[in-house]
XYZ file of C-alpha atoms in Angstrom:
728
model
C -20.743 -32.114 79.460
C -20.934 -35.585 77.721
C -18.338 -37.826 76.741
C -18.281 -36.606 73.270
C -18.018 -33.019 74.059
C -15.201 -34.053 76.680
C -13.443 -35.774 73.809
C -13.609 -32.642 71.335
C -12.668 -30.555 74.161
C -9.354 -32.486 74.660
C -8.568 -32.615 70.929
C -9.159 -28.523 70.857
C -6.646 -28.466 73.382
C -4.041 -30.285 71.726
C -4.572 -28.273 68.760
C -3.143 -25.459 70.887
C -0.527 -27.282 72.648
C 0.926 -29.573 70.048
C 4.046 -29.195 67.818
C 3.756 -27.426 64.712
C 3.495 -30.217 62.615
C 0.862 -31.322 64.714
C -1.293 -28.039 64.417
C -0.902 -28.203 60.803
C -2.028 -31.414 60.310
C -5.013 -31.395 62.620
C -6.702 -29.142 60.143
C -8.022 -31.855 58.486
C -10.291 -33.594 61.576
C -12.376 -31.118 63.146
C -13.710 -31.803 67.040
C -17.174 -32.296 64.834
C -16.054 -34.830 62.887
C -14.359 -36.877 65.721
C -17.638 -36.849 67.947
C -19.429 -38.295 65.178
C -16.873 -41.290 64.938
C -17.018 -41.827 68.320
C -20.940 -41.663 68.557
C -20.963 -44.568 65.237
C -18.176 -46.484 66.570
C -17.889 -46.460 70.171
C -21.575 -47.132 71.584
C -20.346 -45.759 75.047
C -19.720 -42.273 73.281
C -23.687 -42.203 72.280
C -24.808 -40.250 75.501
C -27.462 -38.025 75.562
C -27.337 -34.205 75.208
C -28.652 -33.405 78.625
C -30.226 -29.579 79.993
C -27.340 -28.036 81.748
C -29.021 -28.252 85.270
C -29.647 -31.980 84.677
C -25.920 -32.401 83.458
C -24.378 -30.618 86.610
C -26.545 -33.183 88.721
C -25.241 -36.138 86.812
C -21.679 -34.709 87.153
C -22.044 -34.304 90.975
C -23.282 -38.111 90.992
C -20.147 -39.095 89.268
C -18.078 -37.480 90.783
C -19.529 -38.618 94.595
C -19.335 -42.039 92.908
C -15.621 -41.727 92.279
C -15.139 -40.535 95.453
C -17.412 -43.744 97.389
C -14.772 -45.798 94.973
C -11.430 -44.182 96.551
C -13.113 -44.605 100.217
C -13.832 -48.266 99.469
C -10.303 -48.591 99.232
C -9.068 -47.378 102.532
C -12.354 -48.704 104.733
C -12.775 -51.783 102.770
C -16.366 -52.662 101.959
C -17.422 -56.027 102.235
C -17.823 -57.407 98.832
C -21.489 -58.509 99.688
C -22.358 -54.783 99.826
C -19.893 -52.944 97.704
C -20.806 -55.419 94.286
C -24.601 -54.506 94.445
C -23.919 -50.985 95.283
C -20.949 -50.161 92.781
C -23.234 -52.037 89.769
C -26.426 -50.480 91.087
C -24.907 -46.703 90.543
C -23.574 -47.820 86.972
C -27.258 -49.066 85.675
C -28.564 -45.787 87.271
C -26.200 -43.699 85.233
C -26.743 -45.760 82.516
C -30.226 -45.293 82.335
C -29.920 -41.632 82.794
C -27.347 -40.909 80.301
C -27.955 -43.227 77.602
C -31.170 -43.399 75.227
C -33.374 -46.051 74.593
C -32.184 -45.742 70.995
C -29.486 -43.980 69.426
C -30.901 -41.638 67.412
C -33.004 -40.231 70.660
C -36.356 -38.477 69.957
C -36.248 -34.927 68.312
C -39.254 -33.624 69.949
C -39.472 -31.617 72.934
C -42.106 -33.421 74.293
C -40.801 -37.101 73.007
C -37.450 -36.174 74.833
C -39.113 -35.323 78.336
C -41.596 -38.420 78.033
C -38.360 -40.666 77.243
C -36.134 -39.015 79.840
C -39.081 -39.639 82.427
C -39.403 -42.933 81.456
C -35.634 -43.596 81.704
C -35.475 -41.873 85.175
C -37.934 -44.140 86.369
C -36.443 -47.301 85.164
C -33.209 -45.946 86.617
C -34.519 -45.210 90.122
C -36.234 -48.749 90.355
C -33.037 -50.093 89.132
C -31.223 -48.317 92.054
C -33.613 -49.704 94.246
C -33.186 -53.463 93.662
C -29.557 -53.320 94.045
C -29.423 -51.280 97.135
C -31.766 -53.466 98.355
C -29.423 -56.430 97.707
C -26.534 -53.742 99.136
C -28.067 -53.535 102.622
C -29.951 -56.768 103.032
C -27.727 -59.432 101.700
C -26.916 -60.997 104.728
C -30.605 -61.300 106.023
C -31.195 -62.847 102.373
C -28.670 -65.000 102.673
C -29.573 -66.729 106.255
C -33.099 -66.924 104.495
C -34.036 -70.675 103.514
C -34.337 -70.428 99.594
C -38.163 -72.263 100.241
C -39.011 -69.305 102.353
C -38.247 -66.219 99.799
C -41.211 -63.774 99.483
C -42.448 -63.282 96.213
C -40.975 -59.866 96.852
C -37.557 -61.086 96.530
C -37.865 -62.903 92.963
C -39.604 -59.600 91.638
C -36.536 -57.621 92.812
C -34.214 -60.139 91.275
C -35.930 -60.535 88.311
C -36.293 -56.625 87.747
C -32.149 -56.267 88.494
C -31.318 -58.660 86.205
C -33.832 -57.355 83.008
C -32.828 -53.777 83.732
C -29.033 -54.899 83.668
C -29.380 -56.269 80.139
C -31.355 -53.177 78.952
C -28.917 -50.939 80.366
C -25.949 -53.102 78.853
C -27.650 -53.047 75.499
C -28.149 -49.243 75.491
C -23.719 -48.849 76.319
C -22.069 -51.730 74.834
C -24.600 -53.139 72.207
C -26.914 -56.129 71.388
C -24.814 -58.906 71.007
C -23.509 -59.652 74.451
C -27.497 -59.518 75.351
C -28.219 -62.036 72.984
C -25.489 -64.206 74.219
C -26.761 -63.895 77.670
C -30.308 -64.684 76.498
C -29.281 -67.404 74.900
C -27.828 -69.214 78.058
C -30.756 -68.289 80.062
C -33.216 -69.930 77.343
C -30.514 -72.913 77.447
C -31.048 -73.202 81.310
C -35.031 -72.658 80.834
C -35.285 -75.372 78.492
C -32.593 -77.507 79.349
C -34.535 -80.570 78.738
C -35.285 -79.768 75.125
C -31.703 -78.881 73.977
C -29.288 -80.565 72.199
C -26.976 -82.965 73.711
C -23.901 -80.785 73.849
C -26.251 -78.235 75.383
C -28.729 -80.702 77.592
C -29.123 -80.124 80.897
C -31.979 -80.911 83.665
C -33.954 -77.848 83.112
C -34.386 -74.956 85.951
C -37.665 -72.709 86.774
C -37.099 -69.054 86.849
C -37.020 -68.676 90.646
C -34.055 -71.014 90.360
C -32.430 -69.166 88.095
C -32.922 -65.931 89.465
C -31.679 -67.120 92.887
C -28.627 -68.587 91.270
C -28.052 -65.049 89.371
C -29.026 -62.803 92.126
C -28.938 -63.871 95.445
C -25.210 -65.400 95.300
C -21.860 -64.685 94.570
C -21.730 -66.637 91.525
C -24.093 -64.877 89.059
C -24.600 -60.917 88.511
C -22.363 -60.449 91.602
C -19.572 -62.648 90.742
C -16.067 -62.382 89.930
C -16.358 -59.951 86.879
C -18.124 -56.978 88.903
C -15.717 -57.720 91.642
C -13.150 -56.759 89.763
C -14.689 -53.895 88.266
C -15.670 -52.663 91.550
C -12.175 -52.619 92.952
C -8.830 -52.682 90.881
C -10.827 -51.990 87.374
C -12.354 -48.921 88.337
C -9.440 -47.272 89.960
C -7.058 -47.844 87.160
C -9.879 -46.308 84.929
C -9.182 -43.364 87.816
C -5.840 -43.531 87.229
C -6.067 -43.016 83.432
C -8.350 -40.385 83.667
C -6.196 -38.322 86.502
C -3.247 -38.936 83.920
C -4.984 -37.533 81.031
C -5.340 -34.509 83.113
C -1.303 -33.969 83.386
C -1.183 -33.621 79.619
C 0.129 -36.967 79.168
C -1.950 -37.748 75.977
C -0.080 -34.547 74.017
C 2.861 -35.727 75.703
C 2.857 -38.906 74.043
C 1.699 -37.574 70.633
C 5.360 -35.187 71.546
C 7.477 -38.056 72.644
C 6.396 -40.406 69.563
C 7.148 -37.255 67.128
C 10.990 -36.557 68.778
C 11.882 -40.252 68.629
C 10.152 -41.430 65.319
C 8.969 -38.193 63.362
C 12.557 -37.814 61.282
C 12.545 -41.704 60.269
C 11.668 -42.870 57.201
C 7.820 -43.298 57.232
C 7.808 -41.373 60.148
C 4.256 -40.502 60.986
C 3.072 -44.060 60.642
C 5.989 -44.917 63.296
C 5.198 -42.431 65.421
C 1.579 -44.159 65.476
C 2.852 -47.164 66.692
C 4.707 -45.582 69.613
C 2.084 -42.701 70.503
C -0.348 -45.853 70.600
C 1.798 -48.405 72.523
C 2.438 -45.342 75.361
C -1.459 -44.919 75.308
C -2.302 -48.171 75.365
C -0.432 -48.592 78.691
C -3.377 -46.147 80.231
C -6.466 -46.885 78.283
C -7.976 -50.225 77.197
C -10.462 -49.257 74.875
C -9.123 -49.534 71.160
C -11.694 -47.412 69.252
C -11.044 -44.748 71.497
C -7.302 -45.080 71.235
C -7.928 -45.274 67.668
C -9.854 -42.069 67.391
C -7.447 -40.069 69.910
C -4.240 -40.559 68.583
C -5.061 -41.228 64.575
C -6.759 -37.993 64.963
C -3.298 -36.625 64.718
C -1.255 -39.208 62.778
C -3.480 -40.335 59.957
C -3.986 -37.124 58.226
C 0.188 -36.774 58.825
C 0.442 -40.248 57.243
C -1.659 -39.290 54.439
C 0.025 -36.087 53.649
C 3.800 -37.823 53.624
C 2.216 -40.425 51.262
C 0.732 -43.652 52.698
C -2.229 -44.863 51.207
C -5.516 -43.860 53.015
C -6.279 -47.441 53.953
C -2.737 -48.392 55.196
C -2.781 -45.359 57.308
C -5.533 -46.308 59.010
C -4.844 -49.412 59.463
C -1.496 -48.641 60.979
C -3.195 -46.597 63.572
C -5.816 -49.152 64.254
C -3.614 -51.979 64.602
C -1.216 -50.254 67.054
C -4.298 -48.643 68.906
C -5.630 -51.917 69.550
C -2.294 -53.200 70.790
C -2.417 -51.098 73.887
C -5.150 -53.460 75.585
C -2.494 -56.062 75.747
C 0.433 -53.492 76.630
C 1.974 -53.669 80.149
C 1.849 -52.198 82.648
C -1.735 -51.263 82.718
C -3.433 -53.873 79.899
C -7.199 -54.126 78.960
C -10.055 -54.940 82.391
C -10.085 -58.261 81.107
C -6.553 -59.144 82.259
C -7.522 -57.917 85.487
C -9.904 -60.787 86.003
C -7.279 -62.964 85.322
C -6.243 -62.264 88.596
C -8.915 -63.576 90.301
C -9.393 -66.457 87.746
C -5.955 -67.988 88.081
C -5.050 -66.976 91.652
C -1.768 -65.000 90.473
C -0.373 -61.715 91.173
C -1.118 -59.125 88.190
C 2.789 -58.373 88.003
C 3.086 -61.932 86.846
C 0.508 -61.519 84.119
C 1.857 -58.399 83.318
C 5.179 -59.778 83.053
C 4.166 -62.887 80.762
C 2.602 -60.192 78.471
C 5.745 -58.400 77.659
C 7.282 -60.067 74.769
C 4.156 -61.119 73.026
C 3.319 -57.187 73.156
C 6.806 -56.287 72.143
C 6.571 -58.900 69.236
C 2.982 -57.526 68.371
C 4.083 -53.628 68.043
C 7.470 -54.732 66.133
C 5.459 -56.258 63.668
C 3.799 -53.392 62.908
C 6.723 -51.133 63.228
C 8.383 -53.300 60.721
C 5.309 -52.865 58.231
C 5.407 -49.798 57.930
C 8.892 -49.528 57.796
C 8.629 -51.777 54.610
C 5.589 -50.153 53.274
C 7.591 -46.641 53.394
C 10.372 -48.345 51.957
C 7.954 -49.731 48.956
C 6.509 -45.928 48.725
C 9.906 -44.125 49.036
C 8.314 -42.697 51.873
C 10.654 -40.187 53.823
C 10.088 -38.627 57.528
C 9.247 -35.298 58.626
C 12.354 -32.409 58.574
C 13.575 -31.907 62.349
C 12.443 -28.274 61.934
C 8.997 -29.541 62.508
C 9.692 -31.642 65.184
C 10.215 -31.190 68.974
C 13.602 -31.856 70.513
C 13.611 -34.960 72.423
C 16.181 -33.424 75.268
C 14.231 -30.431 75.490
C 10.729 -32.424 75.937
C 12.087 -34.640 78.361
C 13.708 -31.540 80.436
C 10.401 -29.934 80.397
C 7.830 -32.604 80.438
C 9.769 -36.186 81.549
C 8.046 -35.636 84.796
C 5.037 -37.006 83.249
C 6.320 -40.695 83.026
C 6.608 -40.833 86.650
C 3.273 -42.233 87.513
C 3.930 -45.002 84.919
C 7.233 -45.802 86.567
C 5.519 -45.391 90.041
C 2.988 -47.882 88.825
C 5.277 -50.518 87.377
C 7.354 -50.276 90.724
C 4.852 -50.844 92.993
C 3.314 -53.547 91.262
C 7.224 -55.233 90.945
C 7.508 -54.788 94.665
C 4.278 -57.146 95.341
C 1.647 -54.758 96.534
C -1.905 -55.194 95.056
C -3.151 -53.582 91.956
C -5.486 -51.338 93.989
C -2.575 -49.941 95.894
C -0.568 -49.721 92.621
C -3.195 -47.735 91.024
C -3.530 -45.358 93.866
C -0.054 -44.760 93.982
C -0.251 -43.999 90.415
C -3.371 -41.379 91.182
C -0.812 -39.833 93.673
C 1.906 -39.865 91.828
C -0.158 -38.208 88.616
C -1.059 -35.527 90.984
C 2.027 -34.804 92.683
C 4.230 -34.865 89.655
C 2.414 -32.359 87.962
C 3.037 -30.148 90.261
C 7.122 -30.949 89.732
C 7.838 -28.400 87.020
C 6.328 -26.071 89.161
C 8.356 -26.710 92.015
C 11.813 -26.855 90.188
C 10.975 -23.329 88.313
C 10.502 -21.481 91.996
C 13.727 -23.657 93.578
C 15.710 -22.026 90.652
C 14.431 -18.415 91.789
C 14.942 -19.099 95.461
C 18.125 -20.062 94.544
C 19.542 -18.065 91.331
C 17.179 -14.837 91.406
C 15.160 -13.873 88.332
C 18.129 -13.796 85.953
C 16.942 -17.137 84.884
C 14.394 -16.055 82.202
C 14.381 -19.497 80.618
C 11.995 -21.226 83.574
C 9.191 -18.769 82.350
C 6.584 -21.005 80.598
C 6.247 -19.403 77.266
C 9.058 -16.567 77.183
C 8.053 -15.542 73.982
C 4.999 -14.205 74.860
C 5.255 -12.842 78.089
C 7.365 -10.106 78.931
C 10.603 -11.048 80.690
C 10.501 -10.758 84.793
C 12.093 -7.541 86.039
C 12.555 -8.970 89.636
C 12.439 -12.385 91.508
C 8.601 -11.182 92.674
C 7.097 -10.880 89.281
C 9.224 -14.180 88.056
C 7.387 -16.200 90.647
C 4.025 -14.733 89.404
C 4.986 -15.902 85.847
C 5.891 -19.511 87.342
C 2.471 -19.663 89.206
C 0.357 -18.228 86.550
C 1.637 -20.370 84.078
C 2.135 -23.868 86.011
C 1.216 -26.677 84.671
C 0.046 -28.361 87.699
C -3.781 -29.598 88.182
C -6.270 -27.032 89.003
C -9.530 -27.922 91.193
C -11.375 -28.525 87.854
C -8.925 -30.593 86.631
C -9.596 -32.939 89.839
C -13.135 -32.810 89.397
C -12.807 -33.609 85.595
C -10.659 -36.571 86.439
C -13.158 -37.626 89.249
C -15.933 -37.487 86.631
C -14.076 -38.994 83.891
C -13.012 -41.928 85.661
C -16.406 -43.327 86.764
C -17.763 -42.465 83.168
C -15.177 -44.587 81.846
C -16.411 -47.494 84.164
C -20.287 -47.445 82.998
C -19.758 -49.782 79.778
C -16.850 -52.342 81.734
C -19.191 -52.276 84.622
C -22.506 -53.668 82.643
C -20.445 -55.607 80.537
C -19.163 -57.358 83.564
C -22.714 -57.618 85.117
C -23.885 -59.225 81.869
C -20.827 -61.701 81.646
C -21.826 -62.390 85.131
C -25.095 -64.039 83.871
C -23.560 -65.675 81.283
C -20.572 -67.315 83.469
C -23.607 -68.176 86.156
C -25.723 -69.712 83.870
C -22.849 -71.842 82.589
C -21.684 -72.771 86.179
C -25.301 -73.968 86.645
C -26.045 -75.725 83.313
C -22.557 -76.978 83.001
C -22.931 -76.396 79.245
C -19.455 -74.690 79.536
C -17.395 -78.333 79.898
C -19.746 -79.997 77.156
C -19.053 -76.810 74.669
C -15.193 -77.228 75.295
C -15.576 -81.353 75.360
C -17.566 -80.849 72.158
C -15.079 -78.947 70.514
C -12.141 -80.901 71.579
C -13.931 -83.969 70.183
C -14.450 -81.916 66.830
C -10.789 -81.522 66.507
C -9.707 -85.171 67.100
C -7.758 -84.580 70.224
C -5.706 -82.538 68.085
C -3.900 -79.605 69.958
C -3.271 -77.221 67.390
C -6.760 -77.737 65.602
C -8.487 -76.919 69.198
C -6.146 -73.621 69.278
C -7.651 -73.000 65.928
C -11.440 -73.310 67.065
C -10.639 -71.436 70.031
C -9.110 -68.790 68.055
C -12.548 -68.444 65.927
C -14.562 -68.394 69.125
C -12.771 -65.954 70.376
C -12.914 -63.516 67.249
C -16.408 -64.416 66.410
C -17.533 -63.384 69.547
C -15.455 -60.489 69.744
C -16.846 -59.111 66.758
C -20.142 -57.970 68.949
C -19.365 -58.634 72.525
C -17.199 -56.221 74.655
C -13.361 -57.738 75.291
C -13.996 -58.375 79.222
C -17.002 -60.162 78.460
C -15.820 -62.303 75.384
C -12.436 -63.293 77.513
C -14.844 -64.211 80.649
C -17.059 -66.375 77.970
C -14.436 -67.689 75.994
C -11.939 -68.805 79.034
C -14.748 -70.125 80.943
C -16.026 -72.673 77.837
C -12.480 -73.099 76.548
C -9.550 -72.277 78.678
C -9.789 -75.166 80.835
C -9.942 -77.353 77.861
C -7.142 -76.203 76.031
C -4.964 -76.083 79.378
C -5.560 -79.905 79.642
C -4.380 -80.184 76.113
C -1.299 -77.761 76.535
C -0.400 -80.103 79.558
C -1.405 -83.576 78.689
C 0.568 -85.313 80.876
C -0.934 -83.763 84.063
C -3.104 -85.336 86.183
C -5.459 -83.262 88.916
C -6.279 -79.302 89.446
C -4.013 -77.540 86.850
C -2.274 -74.277 88.506
C -2.377 -70.948 87.815
C 0.938 -70.815 85.790
C -0.500 -73.875 84.145
C -3.598 -72.407 83.009
C -2.089 -69.032 82.238
C -1.101 -70.054 78.510
C -4.803 -71.212 77.676
C -6.022 -67.777 79.372
C -3.668 -65.211 77.385
C -4.910 -66.910 74.232
C -8.385 -66.400 74.560
C -7.075 -62.861 75.966
C -5.860 -62.265 72.635
C -7.903 -63.079 70.135
C -10.846 -61.731 71.882
C -9.022 -58.203 71.531
C -7.965 -58.817 67.906
C -11.596 -59.032 66.857
C -11.582 -54.690 66.926
C -9.323 -55.385 63.601
C -10.318 -58.430 61.946
C -13.192 -57.874 59.704
C -16.102 -57.937 58.797
C -16.961 -55.690 61.902
C -13.234 -54.663 62.884
C -14.512 -51.361 64.863
C -11.315 -50.048 65.599
C -10.149 -50.415 61.735
C -13.634 -48.444 60.621
C -13.096 -45.671 63.293
C -9.955 -45.178 61.646
C -11.287 -45.380 58.272
C -13.765 -42.774 59.185
C -10.726 -40.428 60.252
C -8.905 -41.172 56.708
C -11.898 -41.645 54.474
C -10.845 -44.884 53.556
C -12.536 -48.176 52.540
C -13.513 -49.597 55.650
C -13.427 -53.434 54.269
C -10.022 -52.754 52.766
C -8.726 -50.964 55.733
C -9.685 -54.244 57.866
C -7.928 -56.252 55.950
C -4.978 -54.189 55.844
C -5.268 -53.792 59.461
C -5.126 -57.682 59.996
C -1.936 -57.734 57.785
C -0.421 -55.234 60.019
C -1.090 -56.757 63.312
C -0.150 -60.161 61.739
C 1.836 -60.743 65.245
C -1.062 -60.910 66.930
C -2.292 -63.973 64.847
C 1.186 -65.549 65.052
C 2.557 -65.191 68.825
C -0.539 -66.864 70.688
C 0.269 -70.190 68.993
C 3.632 -69.890 69.927
C 3.241 -68.892 73.669
C 0.445 -71.392 73.686
C 2.524 -74.166 72.278
C 5.771 -72.845 74.504
C 5.110 -71.163 77.605
C 8.761 -69.641 77.779
C 8.024 -66.808 76.019
C 5.620 -65.973 78.833
C 8.564 -66.536 81.131
C 7.531 -69.248 82.584
C 10.058 -71.515 84.139
C 12.827 -70.288 81.602
C 16.615 -69.599 82.188
C 18.042 -66.049 81.708
C 20.057 -67.727 78.670
C 17.331 -69.096 76.742
C 15.016 -65.881 77.522
C 17.318 -63.748 75.400
C 18.007 -66.460 72.419
C 13.695 -66.591 72.640
C 14.032 -62.506 72.388
C 16.474 -61.993 69.583
C 15.190 -64.959 67.363
C 11.692 -63.772 67.636
C 12.577 -59.997 66.565
C 14.496 -61.859 63.761
C 11.354 -63.959 63.094
C 8.460 -60.549 63.436
C 10.918 -58.599 60.688
C 11.225 -61.667 58.437
C 7.465 -62.288 58.550
C 7.029 -58.450 58.202
C 8.471 -58.698 55.022
C 6.530 -61.397 53.969
C 3.523 -59.714 54.422
C 4.300 -56.483 52.999
C 6.149 -58.125 50.128
C 8.938 -55.306 50.043
C 12.301 -55.089 51.598
C 15.431 -53.854 48.796
C 12.607 -54.655 46.032
C 10.197 -56.761 45.508
C 9.525 -60.007 47.057
C 8.086 -62.323 44.419
C 5.644 -65.318 45.883
C 8.622 -67.552 46.680
C 10.647 -64.957 48.743
C 7.448 -64.519 50.337
C 6.735 -67.842 51.286
C 10.388 -68.557 52.708
C 10.569 -65.136 54.388
C 6.951 -66.511 56.300
C 7.876 -69.956 57.220
C 11.422 -68.974 58.226
C 10.048 -66.333 60.513
C 7.310 -68.742 61.957
C 10.527 -70.939 62.797
C 12.494 -68.104 64.517
C 9.345 -67.185 66.327
C 8.878 -70.748 67.642
C 11.487 -71.009 70.809
C 13.912 -73.967 70.195
C 17.603 -74.223 68.608
C 16.294 -76.462 65.527
C 13.433 -74.273 64.462
C 15.572 -71.069 65.139
C 18.500 -72.644 62.783
C 16.064 -73.560 60.239
C 14.560 -69.958 60.502
C 17.743 -68.317 60.207
C 19.035 -70.099 56.961
C 15.288 -69.618 55.300
C 15.465 -65.477 56.482
C 19.086 -65.692 55.280
C 18.544 -66.948 51.901
C 15.600 -64.338 51.273
C 18.110 -61.209 52.401
C 20.740 -62.178 50.009
C 18.284 -62.860 47.466
C 16.876 -59.337 47.695
C 20.452 -57.628 47.623
C 21.075 -59.501 44.696
C 18.284 -58.552 43.160
C 18.920 -54.811 44.129
C 22.653 -54.674 43.190
C 21.020 -55.706 39.607
C 18.662 -52.830 39.238
C 21.004 -50.676 40.716
C 23.800 -51.305 38.006
C 21.052 -51.554 35.312
C 20.000 -48.105 35.692
C 23.493 -47.291 35.673
C 23.871 -48.710 32.247
C 23.736 -46.221 29.218
C 20.927 -47.049 27.221
C 21.309 -48.368 23.481
C 21.471 -46.272 20.382
């Protein structure tokens, strides 16, 4: 089964098990439309349709790949062996699953020729990487001057086939960036001064990139072959427990009845789904296929409905405990525990989602939109009693990471809890039967459609028949899904290794960073602004993982040095963290920043709205993502670094008030429409409140209070005017 078909089947399953309102609104988005949207805006979904027999073979390989990764966690395989093995399998799968061009070949003969060539390339690539996996020690102990030509052929083929596989899966832009850096290294003596270097021949480039741990097999692929894969697998197992539908029902139960309910459901659902998925487009399509039609029916403009979902879904990559794949790369880059990075991301992530929440609330006020009736929504109490156990894996992840365990161990604990947790309801029902007999008919899964049991034995059979626990097929699907989800990430990490390897070989990263620093006139704010532009531009065509690696390699150290002017010598991981988080944030924001804005375009396709208008509206909804990074870069207290508990509480309260006022300014409405002066005053006051410091907080509170008082007076005036009788 292809990736598109799997997503479609998941949607169909949710249609059958969702709430009454969800089922009603899902009619607007068919599984076929979802497939088309995913294939268009998420290149990783554009897999070729394989015959059943070949598809079975690929599924077996994917399952075995996941089992190999699990085995390597318990019986640790050396990095010099595991990294080439991991990447070799991924490149093999990429050639087998993804055609040379998106449309493929319509004729049967053309398809066979294309598939035959791709399988040949897949086998060659696998051989190159397996050769490295099993002969790394021999190559490492051979003097480079004595390398046979065969070594360079293997290395050259491995690099070229990796870039072609990455082009098929993630797109051309990242490959173009890699080629540009390869050309910079080869023609170094002919490059401008800020790119100039002594130049390197092909053999030297291949040796540096393929026969060491600084290029293709560097830190990015090391992270992919360990904890990133395990967290992908965790998300796949968690999805099989039905947590996706639980998140939707959870959001409906909490916020569906509130003003503009479906939009707030989208924010809650996307924040929760973001804890287990790092793909902006996949999150947008997954939850947006439910929430966007509901928002439209309630009265939200199509552009705003799509924008609210896209901006909320994009924020999933910054939401702890499971953030985007790039966050895991910080562990190696900074030498910090993942728990420290996740803790640092909490306040910025909450402010991001609060900004979207406030925006949809003000938009609902402006259009006079109400929520859904409680009769249409699930009961929160009943939902938590029946399916609250689905949150246990996430709780286990948080506790494990907080206890100092490695991300790999935390992911394994999460997978184990997802499996065990899926059977908890069944265990509880059987325990009730054992203690009180079959009189407790409420424990049957669906008493409205099944005959109540006449005796305990029949009740036990009903419980087992309706068990929510994972079946053997679910285990296989989860293993297969985890392996599928790593393909794009691993390829991006591999090509990002080429880029970072060339940067380290040529030294152009420091030169580019220094050039930008000089361009900014050593002004820290301007340097942050240029870094933001670089991250967003790269993020428009480069996956977040690669984007973070490129920008952090070129800019993070320069930015960190500017943020710590009085520090001499090497900076610590905590001193580097604000700069790395800054580049990470703006790499993600590219998914909702026009003109590309893939997540916004995917939402627009569901809402049938104008893509460009949706993109601009997404940027407005996610205004927090453009403000908060500057704040924590200039004042790391927001990242919970060297901060007292009372200062932290003050930062949280004033920042939340600041986001409320900023959102009011962006939407231009609270009680009544805001004029230009009110919006400017509100925006400036909100920025002051978000920036830590009692002086700025005081200025912001005064400005915000003026706007609130002004709005209250205007609303009273409008109300009294409506009550006055019309003059005759």
